[in-house]
Short mmCIF file of C-alpha atoms and ligand atoms in Angstrom, two decimals:
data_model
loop_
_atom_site.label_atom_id
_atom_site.label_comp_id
_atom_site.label_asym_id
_atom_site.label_seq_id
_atom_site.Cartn_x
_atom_site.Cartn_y
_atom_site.Cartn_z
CA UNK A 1 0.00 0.00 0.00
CA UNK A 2 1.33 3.89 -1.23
CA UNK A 3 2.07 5.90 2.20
CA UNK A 4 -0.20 8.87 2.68
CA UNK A 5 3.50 10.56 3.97
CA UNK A 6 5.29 12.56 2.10
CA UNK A 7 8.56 10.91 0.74
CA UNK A 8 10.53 13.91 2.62
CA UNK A 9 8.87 13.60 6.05
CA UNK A 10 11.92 12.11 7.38
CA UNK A 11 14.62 13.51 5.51
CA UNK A 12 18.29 13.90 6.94
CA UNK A 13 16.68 12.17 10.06
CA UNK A 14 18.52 9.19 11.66
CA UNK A 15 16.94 6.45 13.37
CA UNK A 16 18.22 3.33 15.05
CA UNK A 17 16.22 0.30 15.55
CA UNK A 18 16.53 -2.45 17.25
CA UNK A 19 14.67 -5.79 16.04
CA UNK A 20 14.65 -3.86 13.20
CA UNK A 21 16.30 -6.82 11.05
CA UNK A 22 12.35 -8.65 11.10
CA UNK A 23 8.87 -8.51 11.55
CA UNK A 24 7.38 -5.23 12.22
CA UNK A 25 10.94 -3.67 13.05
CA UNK A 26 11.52 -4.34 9.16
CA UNK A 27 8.67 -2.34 8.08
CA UNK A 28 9.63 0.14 10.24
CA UNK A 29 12.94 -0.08 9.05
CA UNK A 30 11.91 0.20 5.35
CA UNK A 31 9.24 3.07 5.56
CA UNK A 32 11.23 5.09 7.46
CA UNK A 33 14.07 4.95 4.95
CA UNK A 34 11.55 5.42 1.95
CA UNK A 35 10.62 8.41 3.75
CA UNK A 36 13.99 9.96 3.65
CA UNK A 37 15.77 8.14 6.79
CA UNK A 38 19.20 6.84 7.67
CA UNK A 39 18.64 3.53 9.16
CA UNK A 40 20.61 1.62 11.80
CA UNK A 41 19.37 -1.80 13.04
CA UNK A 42 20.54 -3.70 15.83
CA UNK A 43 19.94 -7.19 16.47
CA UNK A 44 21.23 -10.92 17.30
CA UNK A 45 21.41 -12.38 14.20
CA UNK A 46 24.32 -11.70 11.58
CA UNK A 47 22.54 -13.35 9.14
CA UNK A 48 19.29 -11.78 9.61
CA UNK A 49 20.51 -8.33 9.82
CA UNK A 50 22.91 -8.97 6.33
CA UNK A 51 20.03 -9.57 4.63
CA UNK A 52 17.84 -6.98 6.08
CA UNK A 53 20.59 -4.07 5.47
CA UNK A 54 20.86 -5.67 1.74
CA UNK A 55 16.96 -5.06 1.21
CA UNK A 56 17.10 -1.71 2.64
CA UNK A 57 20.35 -1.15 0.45
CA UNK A 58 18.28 -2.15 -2.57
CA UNK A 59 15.61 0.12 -2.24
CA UNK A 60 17.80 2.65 -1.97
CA UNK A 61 17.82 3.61 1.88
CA UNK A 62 21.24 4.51 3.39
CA UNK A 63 21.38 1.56 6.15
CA UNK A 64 23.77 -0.55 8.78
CA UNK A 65 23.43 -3.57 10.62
CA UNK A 66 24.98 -4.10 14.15
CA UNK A 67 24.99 -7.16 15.92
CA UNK A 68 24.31 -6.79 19.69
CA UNK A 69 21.81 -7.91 22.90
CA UNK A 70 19.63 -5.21 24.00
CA UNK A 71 19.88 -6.85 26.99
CA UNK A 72 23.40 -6.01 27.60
CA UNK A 73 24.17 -2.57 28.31
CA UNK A 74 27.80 -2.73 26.97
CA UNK A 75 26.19 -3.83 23.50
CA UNK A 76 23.78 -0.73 23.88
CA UNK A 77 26.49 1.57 24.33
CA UNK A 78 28.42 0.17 21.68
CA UNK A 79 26.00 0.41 19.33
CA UNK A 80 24.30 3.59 19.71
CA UNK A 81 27.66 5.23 19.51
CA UNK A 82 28.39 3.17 16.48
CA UNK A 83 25.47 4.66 14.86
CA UNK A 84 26.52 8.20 15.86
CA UNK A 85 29.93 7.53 14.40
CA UNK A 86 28.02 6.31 10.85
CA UNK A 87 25.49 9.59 10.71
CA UNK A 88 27.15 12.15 12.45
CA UNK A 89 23.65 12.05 14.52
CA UNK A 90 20.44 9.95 15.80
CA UNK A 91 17.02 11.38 15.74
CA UNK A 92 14.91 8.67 16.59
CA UNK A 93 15.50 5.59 18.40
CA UNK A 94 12.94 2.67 18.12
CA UNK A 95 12.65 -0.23 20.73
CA UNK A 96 11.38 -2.86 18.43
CA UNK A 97 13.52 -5.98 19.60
CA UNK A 98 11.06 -8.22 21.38
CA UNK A 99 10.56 -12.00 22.62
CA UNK A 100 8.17 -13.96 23.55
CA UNK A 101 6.67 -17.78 23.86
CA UNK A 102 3.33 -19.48 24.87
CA UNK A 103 3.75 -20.70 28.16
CA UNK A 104 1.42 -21.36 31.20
CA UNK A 105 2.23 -19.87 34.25
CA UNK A 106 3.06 -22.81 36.00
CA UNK A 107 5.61 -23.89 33.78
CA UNK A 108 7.38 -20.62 33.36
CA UNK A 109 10.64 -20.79 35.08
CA UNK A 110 12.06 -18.10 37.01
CA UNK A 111 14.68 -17.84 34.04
CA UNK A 112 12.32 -17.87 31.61
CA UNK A 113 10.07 -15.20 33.14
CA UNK A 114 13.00 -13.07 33.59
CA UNK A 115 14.40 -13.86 29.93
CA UNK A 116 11.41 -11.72 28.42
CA UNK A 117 11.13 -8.97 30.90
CA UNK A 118 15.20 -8.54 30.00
CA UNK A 119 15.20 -8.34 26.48
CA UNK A 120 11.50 -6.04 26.55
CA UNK A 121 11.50 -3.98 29.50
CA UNK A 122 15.56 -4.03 30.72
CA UNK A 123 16.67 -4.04 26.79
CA UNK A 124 14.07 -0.60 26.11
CA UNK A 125 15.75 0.64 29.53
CA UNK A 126 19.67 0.37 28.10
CA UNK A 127 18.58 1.46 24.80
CA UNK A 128 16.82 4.78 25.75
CA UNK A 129 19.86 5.42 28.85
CA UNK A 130 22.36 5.10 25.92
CA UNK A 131 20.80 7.42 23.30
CA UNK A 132 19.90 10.01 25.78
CA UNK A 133 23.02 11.82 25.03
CA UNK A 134 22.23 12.20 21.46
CA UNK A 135 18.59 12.67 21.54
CA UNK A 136 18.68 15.49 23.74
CA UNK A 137 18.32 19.24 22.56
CA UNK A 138 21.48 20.42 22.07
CA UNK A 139 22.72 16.97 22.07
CA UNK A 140 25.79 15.90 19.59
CA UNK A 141 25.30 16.25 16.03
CA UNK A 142 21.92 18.23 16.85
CA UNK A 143 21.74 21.60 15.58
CA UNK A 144 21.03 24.06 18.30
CA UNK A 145 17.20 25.85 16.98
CA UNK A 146 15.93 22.01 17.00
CA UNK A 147 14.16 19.94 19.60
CA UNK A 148 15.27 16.79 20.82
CA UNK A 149 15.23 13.97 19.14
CA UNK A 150 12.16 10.81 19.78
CA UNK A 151 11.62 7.69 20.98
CA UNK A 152 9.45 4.64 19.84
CA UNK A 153 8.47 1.64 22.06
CA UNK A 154 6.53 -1.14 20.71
CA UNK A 155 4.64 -2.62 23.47
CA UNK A 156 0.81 -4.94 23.37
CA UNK A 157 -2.27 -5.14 24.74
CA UNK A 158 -1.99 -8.08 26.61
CA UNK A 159 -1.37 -6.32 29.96
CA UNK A 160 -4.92 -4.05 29.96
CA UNK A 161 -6.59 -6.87 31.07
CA UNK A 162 -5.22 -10.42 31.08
CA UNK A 163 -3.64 -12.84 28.36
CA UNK A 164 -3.82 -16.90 28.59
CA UNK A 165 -0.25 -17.81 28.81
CA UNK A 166 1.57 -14.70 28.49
CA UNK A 167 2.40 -13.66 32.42
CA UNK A 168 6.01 -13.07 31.28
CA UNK A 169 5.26 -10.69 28.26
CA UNK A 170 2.37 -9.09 29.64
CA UNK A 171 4.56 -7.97 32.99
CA UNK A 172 7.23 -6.53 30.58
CA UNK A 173 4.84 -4.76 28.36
CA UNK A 174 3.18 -3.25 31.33
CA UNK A 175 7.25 -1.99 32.39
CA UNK A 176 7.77 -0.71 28.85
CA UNK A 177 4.31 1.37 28.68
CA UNK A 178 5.02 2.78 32.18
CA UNK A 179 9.12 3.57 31.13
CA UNK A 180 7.30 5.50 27.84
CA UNK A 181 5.65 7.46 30.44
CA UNK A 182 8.05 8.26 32.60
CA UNK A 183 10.85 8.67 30.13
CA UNK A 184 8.07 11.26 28.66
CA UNK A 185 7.83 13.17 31.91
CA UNK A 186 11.24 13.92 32.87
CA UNK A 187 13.18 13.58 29.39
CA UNK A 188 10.37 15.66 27.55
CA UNK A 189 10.82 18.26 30.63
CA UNK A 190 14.33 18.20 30.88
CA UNK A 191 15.48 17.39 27.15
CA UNK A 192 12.52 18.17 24.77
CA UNK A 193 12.84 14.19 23.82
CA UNK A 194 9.20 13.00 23.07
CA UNK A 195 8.76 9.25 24.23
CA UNK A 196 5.55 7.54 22.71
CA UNK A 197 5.03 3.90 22.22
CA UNK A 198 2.49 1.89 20.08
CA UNK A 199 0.51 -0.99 21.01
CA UNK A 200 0.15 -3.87 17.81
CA UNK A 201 -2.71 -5.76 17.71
CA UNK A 202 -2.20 -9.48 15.85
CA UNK A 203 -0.33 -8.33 12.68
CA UNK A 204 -0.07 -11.07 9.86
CA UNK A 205 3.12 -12.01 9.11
CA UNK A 206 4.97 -11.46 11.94
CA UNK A 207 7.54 -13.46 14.01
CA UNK A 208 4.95 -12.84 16.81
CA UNK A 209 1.76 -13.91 14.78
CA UNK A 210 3.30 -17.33 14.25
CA UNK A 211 4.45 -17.77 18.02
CA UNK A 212 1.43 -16.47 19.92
CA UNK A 213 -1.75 -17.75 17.26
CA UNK A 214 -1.03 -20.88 15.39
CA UNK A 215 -2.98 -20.97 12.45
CA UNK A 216 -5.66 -23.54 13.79
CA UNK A 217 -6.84 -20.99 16.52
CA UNK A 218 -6.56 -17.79 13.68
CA UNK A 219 -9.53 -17.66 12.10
CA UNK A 220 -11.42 -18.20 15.14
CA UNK A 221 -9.31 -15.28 16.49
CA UNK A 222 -11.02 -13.02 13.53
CA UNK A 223 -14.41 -14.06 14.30
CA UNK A 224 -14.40 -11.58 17.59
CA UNK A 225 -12.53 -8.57 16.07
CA UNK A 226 -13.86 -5.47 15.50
CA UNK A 227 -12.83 -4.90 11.76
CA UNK A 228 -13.06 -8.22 11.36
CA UNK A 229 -9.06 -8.99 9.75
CA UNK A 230 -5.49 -9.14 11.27
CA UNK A 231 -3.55 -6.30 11.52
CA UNK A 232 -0.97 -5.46 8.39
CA UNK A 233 2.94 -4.44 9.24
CA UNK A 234 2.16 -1.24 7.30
CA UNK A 235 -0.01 -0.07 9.84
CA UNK A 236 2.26 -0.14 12.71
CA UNK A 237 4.56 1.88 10.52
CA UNK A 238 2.69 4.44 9.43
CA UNK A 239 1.46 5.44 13.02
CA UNK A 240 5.51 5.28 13.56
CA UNK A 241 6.02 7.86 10.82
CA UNK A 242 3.38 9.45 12.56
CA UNK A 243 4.75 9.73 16.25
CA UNK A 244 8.17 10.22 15.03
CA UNK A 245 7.92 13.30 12.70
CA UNK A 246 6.22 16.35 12.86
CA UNK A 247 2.62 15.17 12.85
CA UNK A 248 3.08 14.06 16.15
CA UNK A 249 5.37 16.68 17.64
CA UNK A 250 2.82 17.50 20.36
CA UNK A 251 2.37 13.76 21.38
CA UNK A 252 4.26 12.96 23.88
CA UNK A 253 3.64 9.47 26.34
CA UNK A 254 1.51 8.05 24.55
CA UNK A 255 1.02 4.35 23.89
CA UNK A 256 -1.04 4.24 20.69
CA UNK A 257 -3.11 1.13 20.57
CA UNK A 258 -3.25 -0.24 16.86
CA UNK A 259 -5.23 -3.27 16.93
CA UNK A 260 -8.39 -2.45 14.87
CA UNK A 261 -10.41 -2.03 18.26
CA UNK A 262 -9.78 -5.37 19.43
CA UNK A 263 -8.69 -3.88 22.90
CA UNK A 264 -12.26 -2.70 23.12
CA UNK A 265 -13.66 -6.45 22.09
CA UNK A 266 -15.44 -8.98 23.92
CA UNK A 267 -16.96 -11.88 21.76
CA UNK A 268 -20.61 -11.66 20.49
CA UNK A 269 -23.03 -13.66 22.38
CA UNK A 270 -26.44 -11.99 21.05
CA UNK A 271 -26.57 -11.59 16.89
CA UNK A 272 -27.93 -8.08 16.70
CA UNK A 273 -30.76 -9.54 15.14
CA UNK A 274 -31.86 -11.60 18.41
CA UNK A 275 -31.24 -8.51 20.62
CA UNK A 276 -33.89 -6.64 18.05
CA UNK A 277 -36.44 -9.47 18.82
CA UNK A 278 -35.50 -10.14 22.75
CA UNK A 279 -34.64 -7.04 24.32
CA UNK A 280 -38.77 -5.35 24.43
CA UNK A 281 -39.83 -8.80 25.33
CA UNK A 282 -37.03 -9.07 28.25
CA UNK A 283 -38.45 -5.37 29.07
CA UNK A 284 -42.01 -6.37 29.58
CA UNK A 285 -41.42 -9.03 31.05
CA UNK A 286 -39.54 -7.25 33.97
CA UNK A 287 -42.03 -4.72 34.24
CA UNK A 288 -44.56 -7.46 34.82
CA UNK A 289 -42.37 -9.25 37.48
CA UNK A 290 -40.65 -6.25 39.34
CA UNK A 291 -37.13 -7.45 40.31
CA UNK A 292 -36.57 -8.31 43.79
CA UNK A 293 -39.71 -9.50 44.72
CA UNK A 294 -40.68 -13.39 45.12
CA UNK A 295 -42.83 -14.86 42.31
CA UNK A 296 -45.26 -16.23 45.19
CA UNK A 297 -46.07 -12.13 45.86
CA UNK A 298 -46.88 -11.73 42.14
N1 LIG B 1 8.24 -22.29 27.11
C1 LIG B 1 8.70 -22.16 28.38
N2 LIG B 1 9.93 -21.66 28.67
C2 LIG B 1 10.72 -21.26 27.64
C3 LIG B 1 10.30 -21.35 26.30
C4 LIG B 1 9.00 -21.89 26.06
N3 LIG B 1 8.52 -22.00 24.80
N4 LIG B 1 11.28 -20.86 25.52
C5 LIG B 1 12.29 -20.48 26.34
N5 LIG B 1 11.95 -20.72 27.61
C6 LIG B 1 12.76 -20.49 28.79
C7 LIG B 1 13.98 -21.39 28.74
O1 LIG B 1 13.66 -22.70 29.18
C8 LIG B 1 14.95 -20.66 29.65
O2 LIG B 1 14.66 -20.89 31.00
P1 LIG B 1 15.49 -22.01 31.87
O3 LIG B 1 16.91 -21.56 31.86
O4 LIG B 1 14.86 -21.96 33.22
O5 LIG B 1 15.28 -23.32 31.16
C9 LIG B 1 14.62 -19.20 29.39
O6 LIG B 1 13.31 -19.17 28.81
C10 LIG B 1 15.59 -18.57 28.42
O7 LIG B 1 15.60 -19.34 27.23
P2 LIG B 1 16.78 -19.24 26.18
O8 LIG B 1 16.40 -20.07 25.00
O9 LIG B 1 18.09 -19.50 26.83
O10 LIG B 1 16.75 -17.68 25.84
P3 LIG B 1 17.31 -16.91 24.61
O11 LIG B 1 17.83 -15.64 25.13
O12 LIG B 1 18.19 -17.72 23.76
O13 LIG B 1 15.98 -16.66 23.73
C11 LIG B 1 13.60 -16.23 23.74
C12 LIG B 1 14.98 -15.76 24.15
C13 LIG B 1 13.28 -17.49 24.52
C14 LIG B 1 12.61 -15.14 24.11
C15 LIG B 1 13.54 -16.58 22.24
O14 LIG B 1 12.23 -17.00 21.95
C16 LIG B 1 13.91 -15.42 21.35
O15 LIG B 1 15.07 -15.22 21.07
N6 LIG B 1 12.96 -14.63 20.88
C17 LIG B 1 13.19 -13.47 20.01
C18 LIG B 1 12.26 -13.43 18.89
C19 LIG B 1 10.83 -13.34 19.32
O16 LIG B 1 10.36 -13.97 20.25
N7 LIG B 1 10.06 -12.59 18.60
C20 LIG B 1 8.65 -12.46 18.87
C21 LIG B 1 8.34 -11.09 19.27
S1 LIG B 1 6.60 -10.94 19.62
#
C-alpha cells in the first residue's frame, strides 16, 4: 500500500532500531528509509541483519546492521555510539527488539520469566539510557534551533486486562508502557525528547503472529474482532512515521493502541438480530415481574 506521507517527512533524520532486522521492526525499518531516513538496526542475528541491510540497500535507503543484545548494556552503548559515528547524529531511536513464547504460568521458570522482561523492558531501559546523550536538545550532532530527538516503544495489549499464557510478556509490556511514560515526563521536561510507544494488535506475518496464534486458533481469532481482519505491518509503521515526525510533535507518552479495536472487544453472544427481537420482550417481562420480589407475591 502507497504511504499517505510525504517521501521527505523524514529527511536527513537518523533512526536506530533495534529488532529492526524482522517482523514489524523491518517495516519500520523500510518506511522510514523510503521516507527519507538513515537507518541503523541492531539485532542478534548476523545473518538476519545482512540480509535486512541488503533489502534496505536495494531500495535505496542509506542503512547498517549491528549485531548486539539489548539486553546487555555494553552492547547498547556500543552500538548507539556506532550509529553516531556512521550519521554524524540519531534522531529517533525505536525499541522494536522483542521476545516472547506461549507458556502457562506454572511452567514458566524463574529464568524464563525473567528472559522476556530482560530483552523487553531491561533491553528498552539500556537502549533509551544510551541514546539520551544524542537525543537530547542540544545533544551531539543536533543543531542548536531544533528539539530533541524521539523515541518509539513497541509494546501490546496483553497487559490491559489479562492474556492466557503470556504472564512473562504481559509484565514486561506493562514496564515498557510505564518507562514510555516516565521517560516522557522527565526527558520531555528536561530534554525536549518525546517518548511515545504503540501498542500492535495481531499483525499477519509477523515473528509474533506465528508464536502467539497458530494458524488452527486464527480464524477463530477473527471471528471476535472489531474490523473483522489481522492487523498489516504497514499499519504499525505508518502510526511510527506518525509519532516520530512532525505530525506528532505535540504527542508525547503516549502508547497508541493499533489493533483495529480489538482492545475494546469482547466476543458476540447476542446476533444483533436476536437482541432486536429479545430485548422489548425481556423489558415487559420485567415490568410485569418487578425485580426483587418473590414470584409467590406476584
Ligand atoms: N516455554 C517455556 N519456557 C521457555 C520457552 C518456552 N517455549 N522458551 C524459552 N523458555 C525459557 C527457557 O527454558 C529458559 O529458561 P530455563 O533456563 O529456566 O530453562 C529461558 O526461557 C531462556 O531461554 P533461552 O532459549 O536460553 O533464551 P534466549 O535468550 O536464547 O531466547 C527467547 C529468548 C526465549 C525469548 C527466544 O524465543 C527469542 O530469542 N525470541 C526473540 C524473537 C521473538 O520472540 N520474537 C517475537 C516477538 S513478539
Amino acid at each position: 500500500m502507497e504511504s499517505p506521507f510525504k517521501p521527505d517527512v523524514l529527511k536527513g533524520k537518523v533512526a536506530l532500531i533495534t529488532g529492526g532486522g524482522s517482523g514489524i521492526g523491518f517495516e519500520i525499518s523500510s518506511q522510514f528509509g523510503k521516507h527519507g531516513a538513515s537507518i541503523a538496526i541492531m539485532g542478534r542475528r548476523k545473518q538476519v541483519l545482512d540480509s535486512a541491510v541488503s533489502d534496505l540497500r536495494s531500495l535505496g535507503i542509506s542503512a547498517i546492521g549491528f549485531e548486539g543484545d539489548v539486553r546487555k548494556p555494553e552492547d547498547a552503548k556500543r552500538v548507539v555510539e556506532s550509529t553516531f559515528q556512521r550519521f554524524g547524529r540519531i534522531d529517533i531511536l525505536v525499541n522494536a527488539a522483542a521476545g516472547n513464547f506461549l507458556s502457562a504460568a506454572e511452567d514458566l521458570s524463574t529464568n524464563g520469566f525473567r528472559t522476556v522482561l530482560d530483552i523487553d523492558a531491561v533491553g528498552t531501559f539500556n537502549m533509551c539510557h544510551e541514546a539520551l546523550k544524542y537525543l537530547k536538545k542540544g545533544g551531539p550532532g543536533r543543531d542548536s534551533s531544533s528539539s530533541g530527538g524521539s523515541i518509539l516503544n513497541i509494546s501490546a495489549t496483553l497487559h490491559y486486562t489479562a492474556s492466557w499464557y503470556q504472564i512473562h510478556v504481559s509484565a514486561a509490556k506493562a514496564a515498557v508502557d510505564a518507562t514510555t511514560r516516565n521517560l516522557a515526563l522527565e526527558w520531555g521536561t528536561d530534554y525536549e525528547i518525546r517518548v511515545n510507544g504503540i501498542a500492535p494488535g495481531p499483525i499477519g506475518g509477523t515473528p509474533g503472529m506465528s508464536k502467539l496464534v497458530p494458524d488452527e486458533i486464527e480464524n477463530k481469532t477473527r471471528e471476535y474482532m472489531p474490523l473483522y481482519k489481522l492487523g498489516e505491518k504497514w499499519d504499525i509503521a505508518m502510526a511510527a512515521i506518525y509519532l516520530s515526525c512532525d505530525t506528532g510533535k505535540y504527542v508525547n507518552g503516549l502508547t497508541m493502541v493499533v489493533d483495529g479495536g480489538l482492545f475494546l472487544s469482547k466476543p458476540r453472544h447476542l446476533a444483533k438480530e436476536a437482541v432486536k427481537e429479545l430485548s422489548r420482550v425481556v423489558e415487559k417481562r420485567s415490568r410485569a415481574k418487578p425485580v426483587g420480589l418473590p414470584t409467590s407475591k406476584l
